[in-house]
Amino acid sequence: MNIQQLEYIVAVDNYRHFVQAAEHCNVTQPTLSMMIRKLEEELSVKIFDRTKQPIVPTGIGREIIDQAKTILREASRMNEIAKHFNGDLSGELRIGIIPTIAPYLLPHFVNPFITNYPDIKLHVSEMITERIISELKLGNLDVGIIASLSEENSLQEIPLYKERFYAYVSENTDLYAKKYILPADIEPNELWLLEEGHCFRTQIQRLCELSRNSQFGSSFSYRSGSIETLIRMVEKNGGITILPEMAVMELSEERKKHIRSFQFPEPAREVCLVVNREQMKTRLIDALKTGITAYLPQEIFETNTALRIL
């Protein structure tokens, strides 16, 4: 029995497919299958039921896989203990970040981070919150950057910053003449939203007290995955959309003329790191938090504490 075999059975459990598990482990499928069979022979049990598609663990296989995960975590912990003793800040960080944060946060800290921590390799992927949580549980990500509470006991959240929400309104709407607006002022038929699955969309629905079945226009429905696209739809077709503070900071002075603040208490979201409580890369994640907060615009930290977090 060796660590490699344990990694293989965990990969098959995650992917429920021998070929995909082999690709993940960077080995050929015959090699992976042979090593798993050797482990099964050594233990005198069948770990996987190969008669079913997708492949599933047997009853005893489930227990063995769970124990394998524990062993792999402890083996990883040994490496982290040694790195900590040696003051070593090196390794890989696999990061998942939601699309409504990525284009506004990443440009601020990535270059300074890789300059200050040249031995930490960042692998960043954009994905929605639900997938980030799933990939963290599977061990395919080390850390997520999200903007909604995960409500997962197995995950730990590390706050980064809070950012207000602002309305981006067309000059053809009644809201354009106002300095401050209320959520109740927003007409659902004039509101451009992100597509389903984005936590930012859910937060806006909560802000405007919209149900999931609310009708947005009678003859045309459009739900985008891009905040920039929503801005352009407002500019070309009228209506309103909601923007997070970091996105507003990127707007030109001409575009900022379309920005309207919400009345007190201002709606906002809290951006945080989210990690598996059993993760072993504490020092690298601490470095990530430091790198992010050190290079964000200082205005983001001057936000009034009396905010309505959605």
mmCIF file of N, CA and C in Angstrom, residues 64-169:
data_model
loop_
_atom_site.group_PDB
_atom_site.id
_atom_site.type_symbol
_atom_site.label_atom_id
_atom_site.label_comp_id
_atom_site.label_asym_id
_atom_site.label_seq_id
_atom_site.Cartn_x
_atom_site.Cartn_y
_atom_site.Cartn_z
ATOM 1 N N ILE A 64 -13.102 2.611 3.346
ATOM 2 C CA ILE A 64 -11.676 2.665 2.992
ATOM 3 C C ILE A 64 -11.325 3.996 2.349
ATOM 4 N N ILE A 65 -12.196 4.489 1.461
ATOM 5 C CA ILE A 65 -11.941 5.783 0.813
ATOM 6 C C ILE A 65 -11.927 6.907 1.840
ATOM 7 N N ASP A 66 -12.862 6.883 2.780
ATOM 8 C CA ASP A 66 -12.880 7.909 3.832
ATOM 9 C C ASP A 66 -11.586 7.873 4.647
ATOM 10 N N GLN A 67 -11.117 6.670 4.945
ATOM 11 C CA GLN A 67 -9.854 6.554 5.687
ATOM 12 C C GLN A 67 -8.676 7.029 4.836
ATOM 13 N N ALA A 68 -8.738 6.761 3.527
ATOM 14 C CA ALA A 68 -7.675 7.221 2.622
ATOM 15 C C ALA A 68 -7.590 8.743 2.621
ATOM 16 N N LYS A 69 -8.751 9.409 2.630
ATOM 17 C CA LYS A 69 -8.768 10.872 2.667
ATOM 18 C C LYS A 69 -8.110 11.378 3.948
ATOM 19 N N THR A 70 -8.379 10.726 5.049
ATOM 20 C CA THR A 70 -7.766 11.123 6.319
ATOM 21 C C THR A 70 -6.252 10.963 6.263
ATOM 22 N N ILE A 71 -5.807 9.847 5.721
ATOM 23 C CA ILE A 71 -4.359 9.594 5.613
ATOM 24 C C ILE A 71 -3.693 10.624 4.713
ATOM 25 N N LEU A 72 -4.330 10.947 3.585
ATOM 26 C CA LEU A 72 -3.760 11.931 2.662
ATOM 27 C C LEU A 72 -3.704 13.319 3.294
ATOM 28 N N ARG A 73 -4.736 13.675 4.070
ATOM 29 C CA ARG A 73 -4.706 14.970 4.768
ATOM 30 C C ARG A 73 -3.554 15.021 5.756
ATOM 31 N N GLU A 74 -3.358 13.947 6.498
ATOM 32 C CA GLU A 74 -2.283 13.927 7.493
ATOM 33 C C GLU A 74 -0.914 13.943 6.829
ATOM 34 N N ALA A 75 -0.794 13.263 5.678
ATOM 35 C CA ALA A 75 0.475 13.293 4.944
ATOM 36 C C ALA A 75 0.777 14.712 4.465
ATOM 37 N N SER A 76 -0.268 15.403 3.994
ATOM 38 C CA SER A 76 -0.096 16.789 3.576
ATOM 39 C C SER A 76 0.271 17.669 4.758
ATOM 40 N N ARG A 77 -0.306 17.366 5.908
ATOM 41 C CA ARG A 77 -0.002 18.156 7.104
ATOM 42 C C ARG A 77 1.482 18.056 7.476
ATOM 43 N N MET A 78 2.074 16.889 7.265
ATOM 44 C CA MET A 78 3.504 16.716 7.550
ATOM 45 C C MET A 78 4.342 17.673 6.713
ATOM 46 N N ASN A 79 3.970 17.801 5.420
ATOM 47 C CA ASN A 79 4.705 18.725 4.551
ATOM 48 C C ASN A 79 4.554 20.164 5.025
ATOM 49 N N GLU A 80 3.334 20.530 5.436
ATOM 50 C CA GLU A 80 3.094 21.890 5.896
ATOM 51 C C GLU A 80 3.832 22.190 7.194
ATOM 52 N N ILE A 81 3.901 21.198 8.076
ATOM 53 C CA ILE A 81 4.650 21.374 9.332
ATOM 54 C C ILE A 81 6.117 21.644 9.033
ATOM 55 N N ALA A 82 6.690 20.877 8.104
ATOM 56 C CA ALA A 82 8.098 21.059 7.743
ATOM 57 C C ALA A 82 8.327 22.419 7.093
ATOM 58 N N LYS A 83 7.408 22.837 6.204
ATOM 59 C CA LYS A 83 7.543 24.143 5.561
ATOM 60 C C LYS A 83 7.460 25.271 6.575
ATOM 61 N N HIS A 84 6.533 25.130 7.519
ATOM 62 C CA HIS A 84 6.396 26.152 8.551
ATOM 63 C C HIS A 84 7.661 26.260 9.390
ATOM 64 N N PHE A 85 8.237 25.130 9.746
ATOM 65 C CA PHE A 85 9.470 25.124 10.544
ATOM 66 C C PHE A 85 10.609 25.807 9.797
ATOM 67 N N ASN A 86 10.656 25.586 8.499
ATOM 68 C CA ASN A 86 11.734 26.142 7.692
ATOM 69 C C ASN A 86 11.433 27.547 7.176
ATOM 70 N N GLY A 87 10.283 28.100 7.548
ATOM 71 C CA GLY A 87 9.917 29.432 7.068
ATOM 72 C C GLY A 87 9.683 29.467 5.570
ATOM 73 N N ASP A 88 9.244 28.356 5.028
ATOM 74 C CA ASP A 88 9.104 28.210 3.579
ATOM 75 C C ASP A 88 7.711 28.629 3.126
ATOM 76 N N LEU A 89 7.636 29.654 2.298
ATOM 77 C CA LEU A 89 6.376 30.062 1.685
ATOM 78 C C LEU A 89 6.429 29.694 0.208
ATOM 79 N N SER A 90 6.104 28.444 -0.078
ATOM 80 C CA SER A 90 6.130 27.979 -1.460
ATOM 81 C C SER A 90 5.033 26.941 -1.653
ATOM 82 N N GLY A 91 4.721 26.713 -2.901
ATOM 83 C CA GLY A 91 3.698 25.734 -3.220
ATOM 84 C C GLY A 91 2.663 26.297 -4.172
ATOM 85 N N GLU A 92 1.572 25.587 -4.329
ATOM 86 C CA GLU A 92 0.507 25.977 -5.246
ATOM 87 C C GLU A 92 -0.755 26.332 -4.464
ATOM 88 N N LEU A 93 -1.453 27.349 -4.953
ATOM 89 C CA LEU A 93 -2.761 27.695 -4.423
ATOM 90 C C LEU A 93 -3.762 27.640 -5.576
ATOM 91 N N ARG A 94 -4.718 26.754 -5.455
ATOM 92 C CA ARG A 94 -5.769 26.625 -6.469
ATOM 93 C C ARG A 94 -6.964 27.433 -5.981
ATOM 94 N N ILE A 95 -7.270 28.481 -6.727
ATOM 95 C CA ILE A 95 -8.260 29.469 -6.282
ATOM 96 C C ILE A 95 -9.460 29.472 -7.213
ATOM 97 N N GLY A 96 -10.651 29.440 -6.636
ATOM 98 C CA GLY A 96 -11.882 29.661 -7.390
ATOM 99 C C GLY A 96 -12.438 31.020 -7.019
ATOM 100 N N ILE A 97 -12.845 31.808 -8.002
ATOM 101 C CA ILE A 97 -13.337 33.162 -7.736
ATOM 102 C C ILE A 97 -14.585 33.411 -8.568
ATOM 103 N N ILE A 98 -15.589 34.059 -7.970
ATOM 104 C CA ILE A 98 -16.835 34.273 -8.710
ATOM 105 C C ILE A 98 -16.661 35.393 -9.741
ATOM 106 N N PRO A 99 -17.401 35.328 -10.858
ATOM 107 C CA PRO A 99 -17.205 36.277 -11.966
ATOM 108 C C PRO A 99 -17.518 37.725 -11.644
ATOM 109 N N THR A 100 -18.345 37.987 -10.628
ATOM 110 C CA THR A 100 -18.662 39.384 -10.304
ATOM 111 C C THR A 100 -17.596 40.023 -9.422
ATOM 112 N N ILE A 101 -16.590 39.244 -9.020
ATOM 113 C CA ILE A 101 -15.463 39.781 -8.256
ATOM 114 C C ILE A 101 -14.185 39.776 -9.084
ATOM 115 N N ALA A 102 -13.989 38.722 -9.868
ATOM 116 C CA ALA A 102 -12.718 38.500 -10.562
ATOM 117 C C ALA A 102 -12.176 39.696 -11.341
ATOM 118 N N PRO A 103 -12.948 40.323 -12.245
ATOM 119 C CA PRO A 103 -12.357 41.383 -13.080
ATOM 120 C C PRO A 103 -12.001 42.645 -12.315
ATOM 121 N N TYR A 104 -12.538 42.809 -11.114
ATOM 122 C CA TYR A 104 -12.295 44.029 -10.338
ATOM 123 C C TYR A 104 -11.256 43.822 -9.240
ATOM 124 N N LEU A 105 -11.128 42.592 -8.764
ATOM 125 C CA LEU A 105 -10.175 42.300 -7.682
ATOM 126 C C LEU A 105 -8.819 41.844 -8.201
ATOM 127 N N LEU A 106 -8.805 40.909 -9.142
ATOM 128 C CA LEU A 106 -7.548 40.303 -9.581
ATOM 129 C C LEU A 106 -6.514 41.312 -10.088
ATOM 130 N N PRO A 107 -6.898 42.294 -10.912
ATOM 131 C CA PRO A 107 -5.870 43.228 -11.411
ATOM 132 C C PRO A 107 -5.158 44.011 -10.315
ATOM 133 N N HIS A 108 -5.792 44.171 -9.151
ATOM 134 C CA HIS A 108 -5.178 44.956 -8.078
ATOM 135 C C HIS A 108 -4.039 44.217 -7.387
ATOM 136 N N PHE A 109 -4.161 42.895 -7.244
ATOM 137 C CA PHE A 109 -3.188 42.240 -6.377
ATOM 138 C C PHE A 109 -2.316 41.175 -7.043
ATOM 139 N N VAL A 110 -2.662 40.702 -8.235
ATOM 140 C CA VAL A 110 -1.936 39.566 -8.795
ATOM 141 C C VAL A 110 -0.459 39.876 -9.029
ATOM 142 N N ASN A 111 -0.144 40.953 -9.745
ATOM 143 C CA ASN A 111 1.268 41.257 -10.019
ATOM 144 C C ASN A 111 2.079 41.538 -8.754
ATOM 145 N N PRO A 112 1.569 42.377 -7.821
ATOM 146 C CA PRO A 112 2.321 42.549 -6.565
ATOM 147 C C PRO A 112 2.487 41.239 -5.791
ATOM 148 N N PHE A 113 1.471 40.383 -5.828
ATOM 149 C CA PHE A 113 1.547 39.125 -5.082
ATOM 150 C C PHE A 113 2.648 38.229 -5.630
ATOM 151 N N ILE A 114 2.684 38.045 -6.949
ATOM 152 C CA ILE A 114 3.694 37.139 -7.504
ATOM 153 C C ILE A 114 5.103 37.734 -7.395
ATOM 154 N N THR A 115 5.186 39.075 -7.259
ATOM 155 C CA THR A 115 6.481 39.703 -7.005
ATOM 156 C C THR A 115 6.941 39.456 -5.571
ATOM 157 N N ASN A 116 6.020 39.586 -4.622
ATOM 158 C CA ASN A 116 6.348 39.414 -3.209
ATOM 159 C C ASN A 116 6.446 37.955 -2.794
ATOM 160 N N TYR A 117 5.738 37.085 -3.501
ATOM 161 C CA TYR A 117 5.748 35.659 -3.158
ATOM 162 C C TYR A 117 6.058 34.840 -4.415
ATOM 163 N N PRO A 118 7.272 34.935 -4.926
ATOM 164 C CA PRO A 118 7.602 34.299 -6.203
ATOM 165 C C PRO A 118 7.528 32.772 -6.173
ATOM 166 N N ASP A 119 7.564 32.172 -4.994
ATOM 167 C CA ASP A 119 7.543 30.714 -4.910
ATOM 168 C C ASP A 119 6.146 30.141 -4.697
ATOM 169 N N ILE A 120 5.132 31.027 -4.675
ATOM 170 C CA ILE A 120 3.746 30.569 -4.601
ATOM 171 C C ILE A 120 3.132 30.677 -5.989
ATOM 172 N N LYS A 121 2.666 29.574 -6.500
ATOM 173 C CA LYS A 121 2.043 29.558 -7.827
ATOM 174 C C LYS A 121 0.532 29.616 -7.671
ATOM 175 N N LEU A 122 -0.077 30.608 -8.299
ATOM 176 C CA LEU A 122 -1.523 30.780 -8.243
ATOM 177 C C LEU A 122 -2.176 30.167 -9.481
ATOM 178 N N HIS A 123 -3.177 29.326 -9.252
ATOM 179 C CA HIS A 123 -3.985 28.774 -10.338
ATOM 180 C C HIS A 123 -5.416 29.248 -10.095
ATOM 181 N N VAL A 124 -5.880 30.186 -10.904
ATOM 182 C CA VAL A 124 -7.162 30.857 -10.650
ATOM 183 C C VAL A 124 -8.176 30.470 -11.717
ATOM 184 N N SER A 125 -9.380 30.108 -11.259
ATOM 185 C CA SER A 125 -10.475 29.771 -12.169
ATOM 186 C C SER A 125 -11.728 30.531 -11.751
ATOM 187 N N GLU A 126 -12.437 31.074 -12.736
ATOM 188 C CA GLU A 126 -13.729 31.703 -12.455
ATOM 189 C C GLU A 126 -14.809 30.633 -12.426
ATOM 190 N N MET A 127 -15.659 30.679 -11.423
ATOM 191 C CA MET A 127 -16.785 29.748 -11.320
ATOM 192 C C MET A 127 -17.798 30.302 -10.334
ATOM 193 N N ILE A 128 -19.030 29.848 -10.452
ATOM 194 C CA ILE A 128 -20.066 30.340 -9.556
ATOM 195 C C ILE A 128 -19.873 29.738 -8.163
ATOM 196 N N THR A 129 -20.527 30.346 -7.167
ATOM 197 C CA THR A 129 -20.327 29.966 -5.771
ATOM 198 C C THR A 129 -20.617 28.490 -5.531
ATOM 199 N N GLU A 130 -21.702 27.994 -6.088
ATOM 200 C CA GLU A 130 -22.079 26.598 -5.857
ATOM 201 C C GLU A 130 -20.975 25.643 -6.279
ATOM 202 N N ARG A 131 -20.344 25.929 -7.420
ATOM 203 C CA ARG A 131 -19.273 25.048 -7.879
ATOM 204 C C ARG A 131 -18.028 25.213 -7.017
ATOM 205 N N ILE A 132 -17.736 26.427 -6.575
ATOM 206 C CA ILE A 132 -16.582 26.641 -5.702
ATOM 207 C C ILE A 132 -16.708 25.780 -4.446
ATOM 208 N N ILE A 133 -17.895 25.785 -3.844
ATOM 209 C CA ILE A 133 -18.114 25.003 -2.627
ATOM 210 C C ILE A 133 -17.939 23.516 -2.921
ATOM 211 N N SER A 134 -18.466 23.071 -4.052
ATOM 212 C CA SER A 134 -18.331 21.666 -4.432
ATOM 213 C C SER A 134 -16.867 21.282 -4.636
ATOM 214 N N GLU A 135 -16.107 22.130 -5.351
ATOM 215 C CA GLU A 135 -14.708 21.827 -5.633
ATOM 216 C C GLU A 135 -13.845 21.879 -4.362
ATOM 217 N N LEU A 136 -14.208 22.755 -3.423
ATOM 218 C CA LEU A 136 -13.500 22.774 -2.146
ATOM 219 C C LEU A 136 -13.708 21.461 -1.395
ATOM 220 N N LYS A 137 -14.920 20.971 -1.404
ATOM 221 C CA LYS A 137 -15.221 19.722 -0.709
ATOM 222 C C LYS A 137 -14.513 18.533 -1.344
ATOM 223 N N LEU A 138 -14.389 18.582 -2.682
ATOM 224 C CA LEU A 138 -13.703 17.497 -3.386
ATOM 225 C C LEU A 138 -12.187 17.579 -3.247
ATOM 226 N N GLY A 139 -11.700 18.731 -2.766
ATOM 227 C CA GLY A 139 -10.256 18.907 -2.653
ATOM 228 C C GLY A 139 -9.601 19.397 -3.918
ATOM 229 N N ASN A 140 -10.406 19.822 -4.902
ATOM 230 C CA ASN A 140 -9.853 20.311 -6.162
ATOM 231 C C ASN A 140 -9.488 21.789 -6.104
ATOM 232 N N LEU A 141 -9.955 22.496 -5.068
ATOM 233 C CA LEU A 141 -9.580 23.886 -4.814
ATOM 234 C C LEU A 141 -9.032 23.995 -3.398
ATOM 235 N N ASP A 142 -8.118 24.946 -3.208
ATOM 236 C CA ASP A 142 -7.606 25.227 -1.867
ATOM 237 C C ASP A 142 -8.376 26.352 -1.198
ATOM 238 N N VAL A 143 -8.866 27.297 -2.008
ATOM 239 C CA VAL A 143 -9.536 28.471 -1.448
ATOM 240 C C VAL A 143 -10.488 29.054 -2.486
ATOM 241 N N GLY A 144 -11.601 29.596 -2.017
ATOM 242 C CA GLY A 144 -12.529 30.298 -2.885
ATOM 243 C C GLY A 144 -12.613 31.757 -2.486
ATOM 244 N N ILE A 145 -12.951 32.596 -3.427
ATOM 245 C CA ILE A 145 -13.227 34.011 -3.145
ATOM 246 C C ILE A 145 -14.665 34.248 -3.562
ATOM 247 N N ILE A 146 -15.542 34.450 -2.571
ATOM 248 C CA ILE A 146 -16.970 34.522 -2.809
ATOM 249 C C ILE A 146 -17.564 35.759 -2.142
ATOM 250 N N ALA A 147 -18.850 35.948 -2.337
ATOM 251 C CA ALA A 147 -19.501 37.131 -1.758
ATOM 252 C C ALA A 147 -20.853 36.779 -1.164
ATOM 253 N N SER A 148 -20.979 35.583 -0.657
ATOM 254 C CA SER A 148 -22.202 35.211 0.038
ATOM 255 C C SER A 148 -21.862 34.158 1.066
ATOM 256 N N LEU A 149 -22.610 34.102 2.135
ATOM 257 C CA LEU A 149 -22.347 33.135 3.183
ATOM 258 C C LEU A 149 -22.610 31.731 2.667
ATOM 259 N N SER A 150 -21.656 30.841 2.886
ATOM 260 C CA SER A 150 -21.776 29.491 2.350
ATOM 261 C C SER A 150 -22.728 28.617 3.157
ATOM 262 N N GLU A 151 -22.881 28.922 4.454
ATOM 263 C CA GLU A 151 -23.726 28.128 5.348
ATOM 264 C C GLU A 151 -23.331 26.663 5.307
ATOM 265 N N GLU A 152 -22.036 26.418 5.187
ATOM 266 C CA GLU A 152 -21.514 25.063 5.181
ATOM 267 C C GLU A 152 -20.631 24.880 6.408
ATOM 268 N N ASN A 153 -20.988 23.919 7.257
ATOM 269 C CA ASN A 153 -20.220 23.714 8.486
ATOM 270 C C ASN A 153 -18.800 23.256 8.219
ATOM 271 N N SER A 154 -18.584 22.627 7.069
ATOM 272 C CA SER A 154 -17.248 22.115 6.767
ATOM 273 C C SER A 154 -16.327 23.197 6.222
ATOM 274 N N LEU A 155 -16.877 24.393 5.978
ATOM 275 C CA LEU A 155 -16.094 25.468 5.394
ATOM 276 C C LEU A 155 -15.925 26.619 6.376
ATOM 277 N N GLN A 156 -14.789 27.282 6.266
ATOM 278 C CA GLN A 156 -14.486 28.441 7.114
ATOM 279 C C GLN A 156 -14.374 29.677 6.242
ATOM 280 N N GLU A 157 -14.960 30.773 6.684
ATOM 281 C CA GLU A 157 -14.905 32.029 5.941
ATOM 282 C C GLU A 157 -13.956 33.010 6.601
ATOM 283 N N ILE A 158 -13.149 33.683 5.783
ATOM 284 C CA ILE A 158 -12.169 34.665 6.252
ATOM 285 C C ILE A 158 -12.522 35.998 5.587
ATOM 286 N N PRO A 159 -13.109 36.941 6.315
ATOM 287 C CA PRO A 159 -13.540 38.206 5.708
ATOM 288 C C PRO A 159 -12.387 38.989 5.080
ATOM 289 N N LEU A 160 -12.669 39.609 3.932
ATOM 290 C CA LEU A 160 -11.697 40.466 3.255
ATOM 291 C C LEU A 160 -12.131 41.929 3.283
ATOM 292 N N TYR A 161 -13.303 42.215 2.743
ATOM 293 C CA TYR A 161 -13.785 43.594 2.694
ATOM 294 C C TYR A 161 -15.280 43.594 2.425
ATOM 295 N N LYS A 162 -15.901 44.742 2.645
ATOM 296 C CA LYS A 162 -17.313 44.949 2.319
ATOM 297 C C LYS A 162 -17.409 45.977 1.197
ATOM 298 N N GLU A 163 -18.368 45.794 0.330
ATOM 299 C CA GLU A 163 -18.570 46.788 -0.729
ATOM 300 C C GLU A 163 -20.055 47.065 -0.920
ATOM 301 N N ARG A 164 -20.355 48.360 -1.070
ATOM 302 C CA ARG A 164 -21.733 48.813 -1.264
ATOM 303 C C ARG A 164 -22.257 48.391 -2.630
ATOM 304 N N PHE A 165 -23.579 48.398 -2.745
ATOM 305 C CA PHE A 165 -24.240 48.258 -4.030
ATOM 306 C C PHE A 165 -24.698 49.640 -4.497
ATOM 307 N N TYR A 166 -24.617 49.859 -5.799
ATOM 308 C CA TYR A 166 -25.087 51.100 -6.413
ATOM 309 C C TYR A 166 -26.008 50.767 -7.584
ATOM 310 N N ALA A 167 -26.906 51.692 -7.880
ATOM 311 C CA ALA A 167 -27.776 51.543 -9.047
ATOM 312 C C ALA A 167 -27.135 52.254 -10.241
ATOM 313 N N TYR A 168 -27.166 51.603 -11.384
ATOM 314 C CA TYR A 168 -26.723 52.205 -12.639
ATOM 315 C C TYR A 168 -27.975 52.405 -13.483
ATOM 316 N N VAL A 169 -28.391 53.673 -13.661
ATOM 317 C CA VAL A 169 -29.708 53.965 -14.225
ATOM 318 C C VAL A 169 -29.599 54.701 -15.552
#
